[in-house]
XYZ file of N, CA and C in Angstrom:
699
model
N -104.779 51.801 -86.602
C -105.340 51.481 -84.981
C -104.012 52.349 -84.327
N -104.640 53.210 -83.573
C -104.048 53.985 -82.329
C -103.669 53.092 -81.212
N -102.551 53.658 -80.952
C -102.089 53.069 -79.443
C -103.288 53.134 -78.302
N -102.732 52.075 -77.520
C -103.658 52.287 -76.325
C -103.074 51.724 -75.095
N -103.369 52.028 -73.898
C -102.592 51.675 -72.878
C -103.186 50.209 -72.321
N -102.164 49.286 -72.247
C -102.698 47.725 -71.883
C -104.091 47.845 -71.174
N -104.993 46.878 -71.299
C -106.069 47.277 -70.139
C -105.962 46.856 -68.920
N -105.113 45.951 -68.763
C -104.676 45.490 -67.107
C -104.124 46.581 -66.392
N -103.444 47.525 -67.254
C -102.683 48.565 -66.733
C -103.933 49.524 -66.256
N -104.773 49.873 -67.074
C -105.785 50.658 -67.381
C -106.526 50.624 -66.030
N -106.652 49.182 -65.882
C -107.383 48.708 -64.537
C -106.575 49.160 -63.034
N -105.423 49.186 -63.147
C -104.349 49.499 -62.054
C -104.546 50.858 -62.044
N -104.292 51.710 -62.786
C -104.361 53.169 -63.014
C -105.483 53.535 -62.313
N -106.943 53.044 -62.647
C -108.123 53.345 -62.021
C -108.053 53.179 -60.521
N -107.671 51.831 -60.503
C -107.840 51.467 -58.728
C -107.130 52.674 -58.126
N -105.572 53.167 -58.553
C -104.850 54.009 -57.875
C -105.662 55.254 -57.748
N -106.398 55.844 -58.871
C -106.797 57.039 -58.824
C -108.197 57.097 -57.944
N -108.789 55.686 -57.753
C -110.197 55.600 -57.029
C -109.613 55.754 -55.378
N -108.455 54.739 -55.074
C -108.029 54.965 -53.828
C -107.366 56.218 -53.557
N -106.507 56.966 -54.314
C -105.860 58.250 -53.622
C -106.428 59.169 -54.912
N -107.634 59.912 -54.648
C -108.197 60.703 -55.613
C -107.506 62.062 -55.887
N -107.080 62.530 -54.863
C -106.194 63.592 -54.714
C -104.459 63.223 -55.001
N -104.306 62.339 -55.704
C -102.683 62.303 -55.567
C -102.376 63.124 -56.935
N -101.055 63.524 -56.875
C -100.215 63.885 -58.041
C -100.085 63.038 -59.292
N -100.416 63.676 -60.065
C -100.145 62.863 -61.458
C -99.161 63.483 -62.517
N -98.397 64.358 -62.009
C -97.434 65.338 -62.972
C -96.363 64.383 -63.228
N -95.890 63.145 -62.680
C -95.071 62.121 -63.359
C -95.343 61.232 -63.833
N -96.972 61.066 -63.858
C -97.549 59.660 -64.625
C -97.137 59.790 -65.988
N -96.973 58.712 -66.527
C -96.620 58.536 -68.026
C -97.148 57.078 -68.533
N -97.473 57.302 -69.598
C -98.032 56.107 -70.797
C -96.776 55.744 -71.904
N -97.091 56.419 -73.080
C -96.555 56.281 -74.043
C -95.288 57.433 -74.140
N -94.113 56.037 -75.033
C -93.060 56.767 -74.463
C -92.695 58.298 -75.374
N -92.018 58.873 -74.653
C -91.061 60.417 -75.448
C -90.471 60.193 -76.452
N -90.012 61.056 -77.075
C -88.835 60.934 -78.128
C -87.800 59.902 -77.970
N -87.226 60.144 -76.624
C -86.049 59.408 -75.975
C -86.644 57.937 -75.841
N -87.712 57.420 -75.651
C -87.993 56.247 -75.485
C -87.712 55.897 -76.528
N -88.498 56.386 -77.547
C -89.337 55.916 -78.897
C -87.791 55.616 -79.624
N -86.323 56.085 -79.215
C -85.317 55.599 -79.958
C -84.649 54.823 -79.512
N -85.410 53.668 -78.682
C -84.825 52.536 -78.081
C -85.810 51.736 -77.439
N -85.471 50.283 -77.418
C -86.606 49.356 -76.843
C -87.036 49.802 -75.900
N -88.613 49.893 -75.301
C -89.050 50.102 -74.292
C -90.511 49.853 -74.211
N -90.848 49.399 -72.830
C -92.428 49.029 -73.110
C -93.272 50.221 -73.094
N -92.619 51.414 -73.326
C -93.398 52.253 -73.286
C -94.130 52.619 -74.848
N -93.385 52.126 -75.540
C -93.547 52.091 -76.960
C -94.703 51.156 -77.540
N -95.404 51.448 -78.204
C -96.513 50.691 -78.654
C -95.540 49.305 -79.371
N -96.375 48.030 -79.040
C -95.929 46.992 -79.691
C -96.630 46.566 -80.895
N -96.854 45.298 -81.291
C -97.513 45.207 -82.777
C -98.768 45.355 -82.612
N -99.519 44.933 -81.483
C -100.735 45.249 -81.330
C -101.160 46.719 -80.574
N -100.222 47.390 -80.857
C -100.156 48.797 -80.377
C -100.425 48.974 -79.136
N -100.173 48.274 -78.205
C -100.438 48.147 -76.703
C -98.889 48.907 -76.208
N -99.553 49.732 -75.276
C -98.184 50.565 -74.541
C -98.550 49.509 -73.115
N -97.396 48.771 -72.865
C -97.280 47.974 -71.844
C -96.612 48.472 -70.361
N -96.548 49.712 -70.206
C -95.818 50.097 -69.157
C -96.586 51.264 -68.786
N -96.582 51.582 -67.452
C -97.259 52.850 -66.880
C -96.310 53.474 -65.674
N -96.079 54.583 -65.706
C -95.417 55.172 -64.644
C -96.642 56.453 -63.880
N -96.327 55.958 -62.508
C -97.057 56.535 -61.245
C -96.582 57.371 -60.326
N -97.137 58.668 -60.497
C -96.119 59.802 -59.721
C -96.294 59.161 -58.322
N -95.005 59.377 -57.565
C -94.665 58.995 -56.212
C -95.936 59.702 -55.137
N -96.119 61.007 -55.190
C -96.838 61.930 -54.282
C -98.344 61.273 -54.209
N -98.722 61.415 -53.003
C -99.960 61.223 -52.611
C -100.461 59.550 -52.900
N -99.483 58.688 -52.721
C -100.054 57.490 -52.724
C -98.929 56.393 -51.976
N -99.550 55.573 -51.799
C -98.808 54.779 -50.610
C -97.979 53.869 -51.652
N -97.028 54.146 -52.111
C -95.891 53.373 -52.815
C -95.580 51.991 -52.741
N -95.453 51.771 -51.594
C -94.949 50.412 -51.204
C -96.437 49.568 -51.386
N -97.518 49.969 -50.845
C -98.665 49.228 -51.011
C -99.030 48.913 -52.467
N -98.640 49.875 -53.614
C -99.319 49.731 -54.878
C -98.415 48.549 -55.419
N -96.873 48.752 -54.799
C -96.088 47.838 -55.488
C -96.413 46.522 -55.234
N -96.715 46.047 -54.174
C -97.036 44.704 -53.565
C -98.296 44.303 -54.335
N -99.239 44.797 -54.083
C -100.773 44.839 -55.350
C -99.992 44.377 -56.676
N -99.019 44.950 -57.196
C -98.629 44.838 -58.606
C -97.798 43.652 -58.577
N -96.941 42.917 -57.480
C -96.655 42.102 -57.632
C -97.429 40.740 -57.580
N -98.288 40.888 -56.982
C -99.257 39.647 -57.066
C -100.375 39.518 -58.260
N -99.961 40.346 -58.967
C -100.812 39.912 -60.308
C -100.054 39.507 -61.352
N -100.931 38.410 -61.773
C -100.276 37.748 -62.842
C -99.946 38.286 -64.000
N -100.046 39.479 -64.563
C -99.702 40.030 -65.636
C -98.540 40.968 -65.165
N -98.103 41.139 -64.131
C -96.782 41.754 -63.820
C -95.336 41.313 -64.220
N -94.897 41.951 -64.906
C -93.494 41.358 -65.208
C -92.278 42.227 -64.363
N -92.027 43.841 -64.060
C -91.271 44.087 -63.433
C -91.567 45.582 -63.065
N -90.828 46.146 -62.328
C -90.996 47.540 -61.345
C -89.620 48.145 -61.305
N -89.417 49.487 -61.505
C -88.367 50.211 -61.393
C -88.659 51.661 -60.443
N -88.064 51.666 -59.352
C -88.418 52.732 -58.425
C -87.345 52.991 -57.406
N -87.113 54.440 -57.566
C -85.997 54.752 -56.419
C -84.609 53.834 -56.785
N -83.972 53.769 -57.715
C -82.805 53.417 -57.866
C -82.622 51.849 -57.710
N -83.918 51.240 -57.731
C -83.971 49.692 -57.704
C -85.089 49.273 -58.545
N -84.734 47.855 -59.126
C -85.658 47.372 -60.023
C -85.875 45.806 -59.392
N -87.080 45.413 -59.725
C -87.561 43.866 -59.264
C -87.948 43.382 -60.370
N -87.971 42.292 -60.636
C -88.489 41.341 -61.639
C -89.060 40.009 -61.470
N -90.502 39.770 -61.681
C -90.791 38.675 -61.494
C -90.252 37.509 -61.396
N -89.203 37.127 -62.417
C -88.596 36.306 -62.863
C -87.431 35.723 -61.718
N -87.243 36.798 -61.033
C -86.108 36.671 -60.065
C -86.479 36.662 -58.436
N -87.915 36.478 -58.375
C -88.771 36.569 -57.141
C -89.024 37.824 -56.798
N -89.047 39.050 -57.399
C -89.323 40.351 -57.122
C -88.305 40.652 -55.834
N -87.050 40.320 -56.202
C -85.920 40.720 -55.529
C -85.338 41.963 -55.757
N -85.435 42.782 -55.131
C -84.855 44.392 -55.624
C -83.467 44.193 -55.773
N -83.067 44.504 -56.984
C -81.532 45.210 -57.186
C -81.302 46.613 -57.472
N -80.083 46.674 -57.622
C -79.551 48.226 -58.344
C -80.183 48.632 -59.492
N -80.350 49.422 -59.749
C -80.991 50.047 -61.203
C -79.887 51.117 -61.337
N -79.024 51.389 -62.588
C -78.102 52.332 -62.783
C -78.443 52.918 -64.268
N -80.068 53.004 -64.569
C -80.435 53.530 -65.685
C -80.267 54.848 -65.536
N -80.470 55.723 -66.735
C -80.053 57.136 -66.889
C -81.491 57.762 -66.019
N -82.442 57.298 -65.974
C -83.583 57.651 -64.969
C -83.360 57.058 -63.883
N -83.158 57.709 -62.617
C -83.191 56.960 -61.291
C -84.372 56.407 -60.774
N -85.457 57.078 -61.626
C -86.933 57.015 -60.883
C -87.224 57.176 -59.788
N -86.794 58.429 -59.418
C -87.186 58.936 -58.133
C -88.510 59.421 -57.979
N -89.131 60.093 -58.984
C -90.230 60.769 -58.938
C -91.533 59.787 -59.425
N -91.445 59.066 -60.001
C -92.465 58.067 -60.265
C -91.995 56.496 -60.243
N -92.791 55.772 -59.994
C -92.468 54.266 -60.287
C -93.077 53.529 -61.640
N -92.079 52.830 -61.960
C -92.393 52.354 -63.721
C -93.091 50.884 -63.275
N -94.304 50.637 -63.852
C -94.727 49.230 -63.944
C -94.868 48.699 -65.406
N -94.233 47.837 -65.614
C -94.265 47.002 -66.858
C -95.026 45.746 -66.775
N -95.626 45.215 -67.795
C -96.494 44.221 -67.663
C -95.751 42.824 -68.862
N -96.022 42.001 -68.683
C -95.695 40.913 -69.614
C -95.979 41.224 -71.293
N -95.117 41.142 -72.030
C -95.862 41.494 -73.415
C -96.314 40.341 -74.280
N -97.365 40.077 -73.464
C -98.501 39.024 -74.187
C -99.840 39.700 -74.282
N -100.518 39.118 -75.415
C -102.056 39.472 -75.331
C -102.817 39.452 -74.126
N -102.425 38.098 -73.460
C -103.237 37.631 -72.419
C -102.969 38.609 -71.164
N -101.347 38.802 -70.802
C -101.464 40.019 -69.958
C -101.853 41.512 -70.162
N -101.829 41.619 -71.487
C -102.419 43.154 -71.251
C -103.818 43.161 -71.644
N -104.668 42.065 -72.044
C -105.979 42.152 -71.793
C -106.749 41.516 -70.319
N -106.030 40.889 -69.621
C -106.333 40.682 -68.185
C -107.005 41.611 -67.114
N -108.258 41.526 -67.103
C -108.832 42.754 -66.434
C -109.579 42.391 -65.003
N -108.716 41.583 -64.560
C -108.765 41.059 -62.922
C -108.304 42.342 -62.323
N -108.689 42.347 -61.058
C -108.567 43.731 -60.041
C -107.001 43.552 -59.708
N -106.304 44.438 -59.340
C -105.141 44.618 -58.664
C -105.040 44.498 -57.245
N -106.241 44.464 -56.508
C -106.436 44.421 -55.208
C -106.326 45.568 -54.394
N -106.255 46.697 -54.788
C -106.369 47.927 -54.183
C -107.513 48.547 -53.596
N -108.720 47.906 -54.159
C -109.790 48.293 -53.481
C -110.518 47.111 -52.856
N -109.910 46.260 -52.605
C -110.507 44.906 -51.839
C -109.377 44.725 -50.793
N -109.952 43.530 -50.142
C -109.249 43.105 -49.197
C -107.903 42.277 -49.612
N -106.778 42.496 -48.919
C -105.361 41.640 -49.936
C -105.783 40.281 -49.784
N -106.148 39.666 -48.810
C -106.257 38.259 -48.829
C -107.473 37.857 -49.483
N -108.040 38.617 -50.332
C -109.026 37.869 -51.334
C -108.451 36.809 -52.143
N -109.019 35.592 -52.557
C -108.663 34.985 -53.244
C -108.424 35.192 -54.705
N -107.166 35.107 -55.201
C -106.931 35.258 -56.669
C -106.412 34.049 -57.486
N -106.928 32.902 -56.797
C -106.303 31.570 -57.301
C -107.418 30.799 -57.780
N -108.650 31.490 -58.103
C -109.876 30.378 -58.647
C -110.533 30.028 -57.281
N -110.301 30.501 -56.152
C -111.226 30.299 -54.990
C -111.007 29.195 -54.261
N -109.973 28.458 -54.670
C -109.849 26.982 -54.039
C -108.944 27.441 -52.518
N -108.337 28.184 -52.483
C -107.860 28.741 -51.191
C -106.225 28.086 -51.034
N -105.684 27.691 -52.177
C -104.419 27.257 -52.212
C -103.303 28.644 -52.110
N -103.672 29.537 -52.595
C -102.727 30.685 -52.240
C -102.847 31.336 -50.601
N -103.921 31.092 -50.274
C -103.927 31.474 -48.668
C -103.182 30.626 -47.976
N -103.296 28.928 -48.325
C -102.675 28.001 -47.575
C -101.168 28.784 -47.707
N -100.432 28.476 -48.880
C -99.275 28.716 -48.818
C -98.786 30.541 -48.226
N -99.537 31.390 -48.210
C -99.348 32.403 -47.650
C -99.376 32.520 -45.967
N -100.462 31.800 -45.789
C -100.060 31.427 -43.797
C -99.040 30.510 -43.702
N -98.579 29.704 -44.379
C -97.231 29.011 -44.059
C -96.369 29.777 -44.300
N -96.059 30.952 -45.216
C -94.826 31.671 -45.085
C -95.001 32.376 -44.060
N -96.310 32.850 -43.525
C -96.357 33.960 -42.489
C -95.868 33.005 -41.049
N -96.250 31.815 -40.836
C -95.935 30.690 -39.665
C -94.495 30.919 -39.695
N -93.893 30.485 -40.885
C -92.537 29.994 -40.900
C -91.787 31.176 -41.052
N -92.515 32.262 -40.926
C -91.246 33.710 -41.037
C -90.743 34.077 -42.379
N -91.028 33.619 -43.211
C -90.373 33.630 -44.587
C -90.647 35.000 -45.014
N -89.901 35.529 -45.806
C -89.901 36.933 -46.521
C -90.688 36.712 -48.030
N -90.929 35.571 -48.367
C -91.566 35.443 -49.637
C -92.555 33.957 -49.260
N -93.376 34.178 -50.003
C -94.151 32.746 -50.190
C -93.319 31.704 -51.029
N -93.528 30.439 -50.697
C -92.506 29.432 -51.097
C -93.078 28.805 -51.986
N -94.479 28.766 -52.482
C -95.096 27.643 -53.425
C -96.325 28.189 -53.525
N -97.203 27.546 -54.585
C -98.255 27.983 -54.994
C -98.483 29.158 -56.051
N -99.870 29.197 -56.502
C -99.885 30.503 -57.476
C -99.202 31.733 -57.244
N -98.868 32.186 -55.839
C -98.487 33.095 -55.607
C -97.120 33.167 -55.191
N -96.571 32.119 -55.794
C -94.936 31.797 -55.148
C -94.242 33.279 -55.440
N -93.155 33.174 -54.473
C -92.153 34.629 -54.645
C -92.859 35.963 -54.198
N -94.281 35.840 -53.744
C -95.156 37.303 -53.368
C -94.537 37.444 -52.140
N -94.051 38.867 -51.849
C -93.359 39.217 -50.375
C -94.874 39.388 -49.356
N -94.080 38.757 -48.208
C -94.879 38.948 -47.179
C -94.508 39.948 -46.391
N -95.685 41.134 -46.648
C -95.360 42.433 -46.055
C -95.183 42.479 -44.764
N -95.766 41.682 -43.679
C -96.158 41.734 -42.497
C -94.583 41.297 -42.046
N -94.031 40.360 -42.995
C -92.854 39.759 -42.241
C -91.864 40.823 -42.497
N -91.769 41.339 -43.688
C -91.106 42.436 -44.064
C -90.807 43.653 -42.930
N -92.127 44.141 -42.630
C -92.091 45.217 -41.670
C -91.541 44.656 -40.167
N -91.836 43.352 -39.797
C -91.318 43.007 -38.643
C -89.689 43.068 -38.857
N -89.326 42.528 -39.893
C -87.634 42.448 -40.184
C -87.256 43.626 -39.750
N -88.043 44.730 -40.659
C -87.348 45.963 -40.328
C -87.259 46.610 -39.302
N -88.501 46.413 -38.172
C -88.475 46.840 -37.049
C -87.761 46.550 -36.204
N -86.966 45.107 -36.489
C -86.163 44.260 -35.439
C -84.954 44.706 -35.732
N -84.651 44.888 -36.901
C -83.548 45.684 -37.298
C -83.249 46.948 -36.617
N -84.118 47.819 -36.489
C -83.850 49.039 -36.075
C -83.884 48.857 -34.677
N -84.319 47.967 -34.020
C -84.515 47.663 -32.614
C -82.891 47.276 -32.244
N -82.718 46.374 -32.941
C -81.315 45.849 -32.702
C -80.100 46.884 -32.752
N -80.172 47.881 -33.932
C -79.291 48.959 -33.925
C -79.818 50.054 -32.964
N -80.731 50.393 -32.338
C -80.997 51.127 -31.007
C -80.321 50.484 -30.092
N -80.422 49.165 -29.817
C -79.990 48.309 -28.489
C -78.118 48.542 -28.556
N -77.852 48.340 -29.844
C -76.231 48.576 -29.930
C -75.976 49.987 -29.562
N -76.579 50.848 -30.191
C -76.383 52.096 -29.634
C -76.021 52.214 -28.321
N -77.504 51.687 -27.607
C -77.641 52.394 -26.197
C -76.119 51.345 -25.272
N -75.906 50.483 -25.815
C -74.869 49.626 -25.225
C -73.675 50.307 -25.525
N -73.321 50.591 -26.495
C -71.985 51.437 -26.960
C -72.178 52.625 -25.705
N -73.104 53.452 -25.705
C -73.210 54.748 -24.841
C -73.095 54.356 -23.305
N -73.550 53.287 -23.249
C -73.366 52.855 -21.796
C -71.991 52.451 -21.424
N -71.279 51.997 -22.330
C -69.799 51.507 -22.208
C -69.035 52.734 -22.183
N -69.318 53.797 -23.109
C -68.594 55.086 -23.048
C -68.790 55.612 -21.849
N -69.938 55.839 -21.127
C -70.227 56.279 -19.781
C -69.461 55.659 -18.775
N -69.184 54.354 -18.795
C -68.537 53.802 -17.747
C -66.977 54.054 -18.177
N -66.642 54.209 -19.204
C -65.286 54.327 -19.669
C -64.982 55.993 -18.878
N -65.910 56.989 -19.163
C -65.555 58.281 -18.915
C -65.796 58.190 -17.447
N -66.719 57.487 -16.842
C -66.702 57.629 -14.996
C -65.259 57.021 -14.621
N -64.742 56.139 -15.092
C -63.792 55.669 -14.677
C -62.326 56.362 -14.921
N -62.078 57.227 -15.860
C -61.442 58.376 -16.173
C -61.791 59.494 -15.357
N -62.964 59.897 -14.864
C -62.934 61.091 -14.032
C -62.638 60.411 -12.553
N -62.901 59.348 -12.339
C -62.296 58.873 -10.936
C -60.969 59.042 -10.807
N -60.395 58.610 -11.889
C -58.525 58.491 -12.192
C -58.339 59.657 -11.963
N -58.904 60.791 -12.465
C -58.416 62.234 -12.254
C -58.555 62.621 -10.849
N -59.712 62.209 -10.117
C -59.950 62.605 -8.873
C -59.077 62.237 -8.063
N -58.414 60.578 -8.080
C -57.426 60.038 -7.291
C -55.977 61.122 -7.543
N -55.826 61.136 -8.672
C -54.639 61.880 -8.886
C -54.379 63.240 -8.131
N -55.373 63.854 -8.138
C -55.314 64.902 -7.656
C -55.322 65.000 -6.217
N -55.914 63.658 -5.355
C -55.887 63.396 -4.163
C -54.428 63.049 -3.602
N -53.838 62.444 -4.642
C -52.201 62.094 -4.355
C -51.087 63.096 -4.893
N -52.059 63.913 -4.885
C -50.999 65.101 -5.571
C -50.371 65.188 -7.059
N -50.792 64.246 -7.688
C -50.097 64.166 -8.751
C -51.028 65.094 -10.151
N -51.914 65.502 -9.856
C -52.565 66.765 -10.710
C -52.971 67.803 -9.866
N -52.564 69.199 -10.298
C -53.333 70.353 -9.607
C -54.782 70.264 -10.335
N -55.618 71.125 -9.301
C -57.227 71.426 -9.333
C -57.393 71.800 -10.802
N -56.460 72.600 -11.130
C -56.755 73.266 -12.370
C -56.627 72.159 -13.550
N -55.569 71.458 -13.537
C -55.432 70.515 -14.285
C -56.570 69.344 -14.566
N -57.127 68.943 -13.182
C -58.624 67.977 -13.282
C -59.438 68.732 -14.126
N -59.585 69.794 -13.700
C -60.644 70.562 -14.229
C -60.748 70.758 -15.704
N -59.582 71.133 -15.934
C -59.400 71.168 -17.692
C -59.620 69.769 -18.152
N -59.159 68.996 -17.542
C -59.080 67.670 -18.311
C -60.409 67.289 -18.084
N -61.308 67.003 -17.042
C -62.632 66.652 -16.772
C -63.360 67.449 -18.073
N -63.219 69.082 -18.151
C -63.887 69.572 -19.187
C -63.618 68.809 -20.863
N -62.362 68.525 -21.050
C -62.119 67.792 -22.210
C -63.259 66.516 -22.359
N -63.039 65.731 -21.471
C -63.770 64.520 -21.349
C -65.434 64.695 -21.544
N -65.916 65.751 -20.845
C -67.228 65.913 -20.897
C -67.796 66.388 -22.319
N -66.652 67.095 -22.852
C -66.904 67.761 -24.128
C -67.121 66.585 -25.381
N -66.013 65.943 -24.888
C -66.093 64.755 -26.301
C -66.923 63.907 -25.768
N -67.742 63.488 -24.701
C -68.643 63.060 -24.631
C -69.959 63.306 -25.143
N -70.104 64.656 -24.997
C -71.170 65.683 -25.860
C -71.262 65.284 -27.199
N -69.916 65.409 -27.938
C -70.035 65.430 -29.482
C -70.470 63.927 -29.737
N -69.734 62.608 -28.828
C -70.036 61.388 -29.211
C -71.869 60.968 -29.134
N -72.129 61.775 -28.532
C -73.578 61.517 -28.210
C -74.587 62.319 -29.147
N -74.078 63.294 -29.789
C -74.850 64.199 -30.595
C -75.227 63.397 -31.694
């Protein structure tokens, strides 16, 4: 029997290709190369001849959106991307990855090594509303998602999608972090301006009292303004 890409991953690949038909596929991958075959890898066919990993080229797709869709699927196990690894068993918390391949050109997606995970042909959500039910239609997943959204939690705290990241909260936290950093920078610049103004006034007062020559004042002012320009660069 010849090897085959797990049907669940084939569905994911089809959704990605449909969503981004002009994406780059140069770094796509399924079955392992000789280097993979010399060590345990989900790219190698298992006893069922199923290849349970797929590499997706990073160019021409929304990598973050695909990762979020991957994490929601019951077949998902772990992903590796841009020197980070996240596993379903640890709540999809990204951790540093120091393997030989930093995975900066493609994202590695691995599913669980079970026949059920391999044969699960349910959609991954890239071609449908992300809020569609994936829990049998009873609304439990939506309730927990809304609860996480209202509470400001970064991940869903319970239900069938427990551990799923709340994308909007992540974006809000990221934006708030950038705004805080910008505010701190503005405050620092304002404080520096106030200190420089005080130094300039002191130079003028020293000149008025005959303590500094005009040439010394001009030279010192030039030094202060030059330093201010470097700090603001």
